[in-house]
């Protein structure tokens, strides 16, 4: 019996007519939905068309076509010790803020068709099916995106499963792989959220160091008159001041950083794929740096993946988990424009 059943029995015994009536309060804004609308608006501004695909999917499309093995879900044994049950639940628990590379699906008990065998654990198959259904009907390049829920097993929750909010974007063109397009969309999205790439910070720091080094080298030499020395100091300050101010403004405004790490996923071409790791900016209270979380992947799809979805043109795909940003960003930054 659930807590709500007990509350219902108590209310019936007490009498619904005897319960006091209060004016209902305004429901708080769902920040995840507001943030999802903001992400939708960003992709639409970039010229992408939104797709809405089914939540239910086949095992072949969700695993085999993506180069993954269909996982076997371990069942709870009545003879298992409490420690074994605890360890099994820990292995079947997920971090909701992290992108799931090998999620366990929620299967339907009595599926009537092979097309709807379990809930999707990725948005990529639905996007690729949409591209296949629209090839030849729309002009290239074809740019699609989707923001929606995936469902996976998580024993740490009350119902044993969890929904995660993902976003996925795909670029298909016969003349280009579109990898630079997808990379640019990722950088633009992260910039709109005030997340700065680590390589961008490194480039800014290098530019400041180079400007200072050039100015110091130019300022050396024999002793000069006070007026000339002052003019050179002012010229030196003006030379590297813009780079320094830009770096300071970037560090003050940013909410976090992200980096791209080479990956080896079967769905993508080797050497043309990355994992996206991000972390929140250290807070002023503790000052400790957080361990970067895997929030997504992007790359050029492998020919085997394209063939499995009956596609004959290069496609690049980006997929992100949006859950972490609702924990990292202030509420005002999660609102849609």
Short mmCIF file of C-alpha atoms in Angstrom, two decimals:
data_model
loop_
_atom_site.label_atom_id
_atom_site.label_comp_id
_atom_site.label_asym_id
_atom_site.label_seq_id
_atom_site.Cartn_x
_atom_site.Cartn_y
_atom_site.Cartn_z
CA UNK A 1 0.00 0.00 0.00
CA UNK A 2 1.30 3.42 -0.96
CA UNK A 3 1.24 6.55 1.22
CA UNK A 4 -1.40 8.09 -1.04
CA UNK A 5 -3.72 5.11 -0.39
CA UNK A 6 -3.43 5.65 3.36
CA UNK A 7 -4.11 9.36 2.94
CA UNK A 8 -7.19 8.56 0.85
CA UNK A 9 -8.57 6.17 3.48
CA UNK A 10 -8.03 8.77 6.22
CA UNK A 11 -9.77 11.44 4.12
CA UNK A 12 -12.74 9.14 3.48
CA UNK A 13 -13.04 8.30 7.18
CA UNK A 14 -12.81 11.95 8.17
CA UNK A 15 -15.18 13.02 5.40
CA UNK A 16 -14.28 14.98 2.29
CA UNK A 17 -16.97 17.53 3.18
CA UNK A 18 -15.26 18.24 6.51
CA UNK A 19 -11.93 19.14 4.93
CA UNK A 20 -11.13 22.88 5.00
CA UNK A 21 -11.15 24.69 1.65
CA UNK A 22 -8.16 26.86 0.75
CA UNK A 23 -7.41 28.94 -2.29
CA UNK A 24 -4.98 27.01 -4.45
CA UNK A 25 -1.51 28.40 -4.90
CA UNK A 26 0.06 29.01 -8.29
CA UNK A 27 2.09 26.00 -9.31
CA UNK A 28 5.83 26.68 -9.52
CA UNK A 29 7.33 26.85 -12.97
CA UNK A 30 8.84 23.59 -14.19
CA UNK A 31 12.43 24.64 -14.85
CA UNK A 32 13.24 21.55 -16.93
CA UNK A 33 10.37 22.26 -19.32
CA UNK A 34 11.32 25.95 -19.52
CA UNK A 35 14.92 25.01 -20.25
CA UNK A 36 13.77 22.53 -22.90
CA UNK A 37 11.82 25.31 -24.61
CA UNK A 38 14.94 27.48 -24.52
CA UNK A 39 16.95 24.71 -26.21
CA UNK A 40 14.21 24.27 -28.82
CA UNK A 41 14.29 27.99 -29.55
CA UNK A 42 18.07 27.86 -29.99
CA UNK A 43 17.97 25.00 -32.51
CA UNK A 44 15.12 26.66 -34.40
CA UNK A 45 17.15 29.86 -34.61
CA UNK A 46 20.01 27.82 -36.11
CA UNK A 47 17.72 26.65 -38.91
CA UNK A 48 16.88 23.18 -37.57
CA UNK A 49 13.42 21.65 -37.87
CA UNK A 50 11.94 19.90 -34.85
CA UNK A 51 10.97 16.23 -35.05
CA UNK A 52 8.59 14.41 -32.71
CA UNK A 53 9.16 10.66 -32.66
CA UNK A 54 7.65 7.73 -30.78
CA UNK A 55 8.77 6.96 -27.24
CA UNK A 56 8.44 3.23 -27.94
CA UNK A 57 10.95 1.58 -30.25
CA UNK A 58 12.23 -1.82 -31.34
CA UNK A 59 15.25 -3.54 -29.84
CA UNK A 60 16.96 -3.70 -33.23
CA UNK A 61 16.65 0.04 -33.83
CA UNK A 62 17.69 0.96 -30.31
CA UNK A 63 20.66 -1.39 -30.05
CA UNK A 64 21.60 -3.55 -33.05
CA UNK A 65 21.40 -0.73 -35.61
CA UNK A 66 23.58 1.44 -33.37
CA UNK A 67 26.27 -1.21 -33.05
CA UNK A 68 25.32 -2.16 -29.48
CA UNK A 69 24.47 -5.51 -27.95
CA UNK A 70 20.97 -5.97 -26.56
CA UNK A 71 21.53 -6.06 -22.79
CA UNK A 72 20.06 -8.72 -20.55
CA UNK A 73 18.30 -7.32 -17.50
CA UNK A 74 19.19 -9.28 -14.34
CA UNK A 75 16.12 -10.30 -12.37
CA UNK A 76 15.89 -10.07 -8.61
CA UNK A 77 16.33 -13.43 -6.92
CA UNK A 78 14.36 -14.36 -3.81
CA UNK A 79 17.36 -16.29 -2.48
CA UNK A 80 19.73 -13.33 -2.81
CA UNK A 81 21.21 -11.98 0.41
CA UNK A 82 20.54 -8.36 1.42
CA UNK A 83 24.11 -7.46 0.48
CA UNK A 84 23.76 -9.03 -2.97
CA UNK A 85 20.46 -7.22 -3.53
CA UNK A 86 22.06 -3.95 -2.45
CA UNK A 87 24.99 -4.43 -4.84
CA UNK A 88 22.65 -5.32 -7.69
CA UNK A 89 20.55 -2.21 -7.07
CA UNK A 90 23.72 -0.11 -7.02
CA UNK A 91 24.81 -1.53 -10.38
CA UNK A 92 21.38 -0.81 -11.86
CA UNK A 93 21.31 2.78 -10.58
CA UNK A 94 22.21 5.72 -12.81
CA UNK A 95 23.33 9.29 -12.34
CA UNK A 96 20.49 11.37 -13.83
CA UNK A 97 22.88 14.22 -14.66
CA UNK A 98 25.13 12.00 -16.78
CA UNK A 99 24.75 10.81 -20.37
CA UNK A 100 24.11 7.06 -20.36
CA UNK A 101 26.28 5.07 -22.77
CA UNK A 102 24.91 1.61 -21.86
CA UNK A 103 21.42 2.07 -20.43
CA UNK A 104 19.04 -0.77 -19.67
CA UNK A 105 15.67 -0.44 -21.43
CA UNK A 106 12.19 -0.66 -19.96
CA UNK A 107 10.63 -3.53 -21.92
CA UNK A 108 6.93 -4.03 -22.61
CA UNK A 109 5.48 -7.18 -21.08
CA UNK A 110 3.28 -8.16 -24.05
CA UNK A 111 4.32 -6.20 -27.11
CA UNK A 112 1.87 -6.51 -30.01
CA UNK A 113 4.42 -5.49 -32.64
CA UNK A 114 8.19 -5.61 -33.05
CA UNK A 115 8.29 -1.88 -33.74
CA UNK A 116 7.28 -1.10 -30.15
CA UNK A 117 9.15 -3.50 -27.89
CA UNK A 118 10.49 -1.15 -25.24
CA UNK A 119 10.97 2.50 -24.34
CA UNK A 120 13.74 4.33 -26.16
CA UNK A 121 17.04 4.99 -24.40
CA UNK A 122 18.30 7.40 -27.07
CA UNK A 123 16.80 9.96 -29.43
CA UNK A 124 19.19 9.08 -32.26
CA UNK A 125 17.17 6.20 -33.81
CA UNK A 126 14.03 8.33 -34.08
CA UNK A 127 15.92 11.18 -35.75
CA UNK A 128 17.54 8.79 -38.25
CA UNK A 129 14.16 7.21 -39.06
CA UNK A 130 12.79 10.71 -39.69
CA UNK A 131 15.66 11.49 -42.07
CA UNK A 132 15.06 8.20 -43.91
CA UNK A 133 11.33 8.93 -44.21
CA UNK A 134 11.97 12.42 -45.60
CA UNK A 135 14.89 11.74 -47.95
CA UNK A 136 14.04 12.90 -51.45
CA UNK A 137 11.12 14.96 -50.14
CA UNK A 138 13.08 17.90 -48.75
CA UNK A 139 16.09 19.82 -49.97
CA UNK A 140 19.53 19.08 -48.61
CA UNK A 141 21.10 19.70 -46.21
CA UNK A 142 18.52 18.21 -43.88
CA UNK A 143 18.76 19.58 -40.33
CA UNK A 144 16.58 18.01 -37.64
CA UNK A 145 16.49 18.14 -33.86
CA UNK A 146 14.39 16.71 -31.06
CA UNK A 147 14.06 17.48 -27.36
CA UNK A 148 12.33 14.71 -25.46
CA UNK A 149 12.47 12.05 -22.77
CA UNK A 150 14.27 8.73 -22.79
CA UNK A 151 13.35 6.00 -20.33
CA UNK A 152 15.71 3.57 -18.65
CA UNK A 153 15.94 1.26 -15.67
CA UNK A 154 17.08 2.83 -12.41
CA UNK A 155 16.66 0.75 -9.25
CA UNK A 156 17.34 3.78 -7.05
CA UNK A 157 13.90 5.20 -7.89
CA UNK A 158 10.60 4.15 -6.35
CA UNK A 159 9.23 2.69 -9.59
CA UNK A 160 12.51 1.17 -10.79
CA UNK A 161 12.78 3.38 -13.88
CA UNK A 162 13.60 6.98 -14.72
CA UNK A 163 12.91 9.51 -17.45
CA UNK A 164 15.78 11.73 -18.63
CA UNK A 165 15.46 14.80 -20.82
CA UNK A 166 17.73 14.55 -23.88
CA UNK A 167 18.24 16.69 -26.95
CA UNK A 168 19.50 15.41 -30.30
CA UNK A 169 20.46 17.18 -33.53
CA UNK A 170 21.38 15.67 -36.90
CA UNK A 171 22.85 17.17 -40.07
CA UNK A 172 22.56 15.23 -43.34
CA UNK A 173 24.04 16.33 -46.66
CA UNK A 174 25.43 14.54 -49.70
CA UNK A 175 28.35 16.97 -50.14
CA UNK A 176 29.59 17.25 -46.53
CA UNK A 177 29.74 15.17 -43.38
CA UNK A 178 28.44 18.13 -41.39
CA UNK A 179 30.79 17.52 -38.47
CA UNK A 180 31.89 21.15 -38.36
CA UNK A 181 28.22 22.20 -38.46
CA UNK A 182 27.32 20.03 -35.47
CA UNK A 183 30.44 21.19 -33.63
CA UNK A 184 29.46 24.80 -34.23
CA UNK A 185 25.92 24.16 -32.96
CA UNK A 186 27.34 22.61 -29.78
CA UNK A 187 29.67 25.57 -29.21
CA UNK A 188 26.81 28.00 -29.84
CA UNK A 189 24.48 26.22 -27.42
CA UNK A 190 27.11 26.05 -24.67
CA UNK A 191 28.01 29.70 -25.22
CA UNK A 192 24.36 30.70 -24.83
CA UNK A 193 24.43 28.90 -21.45
CA UNK A 194 27.70 30.65 -20.47
CA UNK A 195 29.71 27.43 -20.62
CA UNK A 196 33.16 28.02 -22.09
CA UNK A 197 35.32 25.43 -23.83
CA UNK A 198 38.60 24.71 -22.09
CA UNK A 199 40.49 25.20 -25.34
CA UNK A 200 38.96 28.69 -25.66
CA UNK A 201 40.29 29.67 -22.24
CA UNK A 202 43.70 28.22 -23.13
CA UNK A 203 43.76 30.26 -26.37
CA UNK A 204 42.88 33.46 -24.49
CA UNK A 205 45.57 32.85 -21.88
CA UNK A 206 48.09 32.14 -24.63
CA UNK A 207 47.15 35.39 -26.42
CA UNK A 208 47.63 37.39 -23.20
CA UNK A 209 50.99 35.73 -22.52
CA UNK A 210 52.15 36.36 -26.10
CA UNK A 211 51.13 40.03 -25.95
CA UNK A 212 52.93 40.53 -22.64
CA UNK A 213 56.04 38.76 -23.94
CA UNK A 214 56.15 40.90 -27.08
CA UNK A 215 55.69 44.08 -25.06
CA UNK A 216 58.39 43.11 -22.57
CA UNK A 217 60.80 42.31 -25.39
CA UNK A 218 60.09 45.63 -27.08
CA UNK A 219 60.54 47.53 -23.82
CA UNK A 220 64.05 46.18 -23.10
CA UNK A 221 67.29 47.77 -24.13
CA UNK A 222 69.28 50.86 -23.20
CA UNK A 223 68.07 53.51 -20.78
CA UNK A 224 65.82 56.09 -22.34
CA UNK A 225 64.36 59.40 -21.40
CA UNK A 226 61.41 59.49 -19.00
CA UNK A 227 58.98 60.72 -21.64
CA UNK A 228 59.87 57.99 -24.13
CA UNK A 229 59.76 55.34 -21.40
CA UNK A 230 56.29 56.47 -20.37
CA UNK A 231 55.04 56.31 -23.97
CA UNK A 232 56.36 52.76 -24.34
CA UNK A 233 54.70 51.68 -21.08
CA UNK A 234 51.38 53.09 -22.26
CA UNK A 235 51.79 51.36 -25.62
CA UNK A 236 52.59 48.07 -23.85
CA UNK A 237 49.50 48.34 -21.64
CA UNK A 238 47.28 49.18 -24.60
CA UNK A 239 48.72 46.23 -26.55
CA UNK A 240 47.69 43.44 -24.18
CA UNK A 241 44.90 45.14 -22.22
CA UNK A 242 42.07 44.03 -24.60
CA UNK A 243 43.09 40.37 -24.36
CA UNK A 244 43.36 40.59 -20.57
CA UNK A 245 39.99 42.29 -20.17
CA UNK A 246 38.32 39.79 -22.49
CA UNK A 247 39.75 36.88 -20.49
CA UNK A 248 38.60 38.42 -17.19
CA UNK A 249 35.09 39.07 -18.49
CA UNK A 250 34.85 35.51 -19.80
CA UNK A 251 35.94 33.99 -16.49
CA UNK A 252 33.57 36.20 -14.48
CA UNK A 253 30.55 35.52 -16.68
CA UNK A 254 30.96 31.79 -17.28
CA UNK A 255 28.86 29.23 -15.41
CA UNK A 256 31.13 26.30 -16.20
CA UNK A 257 33.51 24.70 -18.67
CA UNK A 258 33.39 21.81 -21.10
CA UNK A 259 35.87 19.80 -23.15
CA UNK A 260 35.87 17.25 -25.96
CA UNK A 261 37.52 13.87 -25.40
CA UNK A 262 38.12 11.29 -28.18
CA UNK A 263 35.78 8.30 -27.88
CA UNK A 264 35.36 4.82 -29.37
CA UNK A 265 31.63 4.32 -29.88
CA UNK A 266 30.55 1.79 -32.52
CA UNK A 267 27.84 4.10 -33.84
CA UNK A 268 30.40 6.67 -35.08
CA UNK A 269 33.41 6.63 -37.40
CA UNK A 270 36.73 6.03 -35.62
CA UNK A 271 38.60 9.29 -35.13
CA UNK A 272 35.52 11.34 -35.96
CA UNK A 273 33.74 11.20 -32.62
CA UNK A 274 34.04 12.69 -29.14
CA UNK A 275 32.59 12.54 -25.66
CA UNK A 276 31.43 15.88 -24.22
CA UNK A 277 32.47 16.44 -20.60
CA UNK A 278 31.31 19.45 -18.60
CA UNK A 279 31.60 20.75 -15.05
CA UNK A 280 30.13 23.61 -13.09
CA UNK A 281 32.19 26.65 -12.10
CA UNK A 282 33.53 26.29 -8.53
CA UNK A 283 31.30 28.13 -6.07
CA UNK A 284 32.57 30.92 -3.85
CA UNK A 285 31.65 28.96 -0.69
CA UNK A 286 33.69 25.80 -1.14
CA UNK A 287 35.94 26.69 -4.08
CA UNK A 288 36.44 23.01 -4.89
CA UNK A 289 36.43 21.90 -8.52
CA UNK A 290 33.84 19.35 -9.57
CA UNK A 291 34.66 16.20 -11.50
CA UNK A 292 33.59 16.68 -15.16
CA UNK A 293 30.48 14.72 -16.09
CA UNK A 294 29.83 13.02 -19.42
CA UNK A 295 26.86 15.00 -20.78
CA UNK A 296 26.80 13.90 -24.42
CA UNK A 297 28.42 12.65 -27.62
CA UNK A 298 28.73 13.77 -31.22
CA UNK A 299 30.39 12.52 -34.38
CA UNK A 300 29.98 11.24 -37.94
CA UNK A 301 27.83 8.12 -38.17
CA UNK A 302 29.51 4.88 -39.22
CA UNK A 303 28.50 3.44 -42.63
CA UNK A 304 27.12 0.37 -40.84
CA UNK A 305 24.78 2.62 -38.87
CA UNK A 306 23.69 4.46 -42.01
CA UNK A 307 23.03 1.18 -43.83
CA UNK A 308 20.97 -0.14 -40.91
CA UNK A 309 18.65 2.87 -41.22
CA UNK A 310 18.62 2.76 -45.05
CA UNK A 311 20.53 6.02 -45.41
CA UNK A 312 22.98 6.68 -48.25
CA UNK A 313 24.35 10.11 -47.34
CA UNK A 314 26.72 11.26 -44.57
CA UNK A 315 25.07 12.20 -41.28
CA UNK A 316 26.57 13.84 -38.19
CA UNK A 317 24.72 13.58 -34.88
CA UNK A 318 24.85 15.37 -31.53
CA UNK A 319 23.09 14.10 -28.39
CA UNK A 320 23.09 15.76 -24.95
CA UNK A 321 21.62 15.09 -21.53
CA UNK A 322 19.96 18.32 -20.35
CA UNK A 323 19.35 17.25 -16.76
CA UNK A 324 22.69 18.49 -15.41
CA UNK A 325 22.09 22.08 -16.51
CA UNK A 326 19.01 22.35 -14.28
CA UNK A 327 21.33 21.69 -11.32
CA UNK A 328 24.18 23.89 -12.50
CA UNK A 329 22.46 27.01 -13.82
CA UNK A 330 20.46 29.59 -11.85
CA UNK A 331 16.72 29.59 -12.46
CA UNK A 332 16.80 32.84 -14.46
CA UNK A 333 19.19 31.27 -17.00
CA UNK A 334 16.88 28.28 -17.50
CA UNK A 335 13.98 30.42 -18.67
CA UNK A 336 13.14 30.53 -22.35
CA UNK A 337 13.84 33.68 -24.31
#
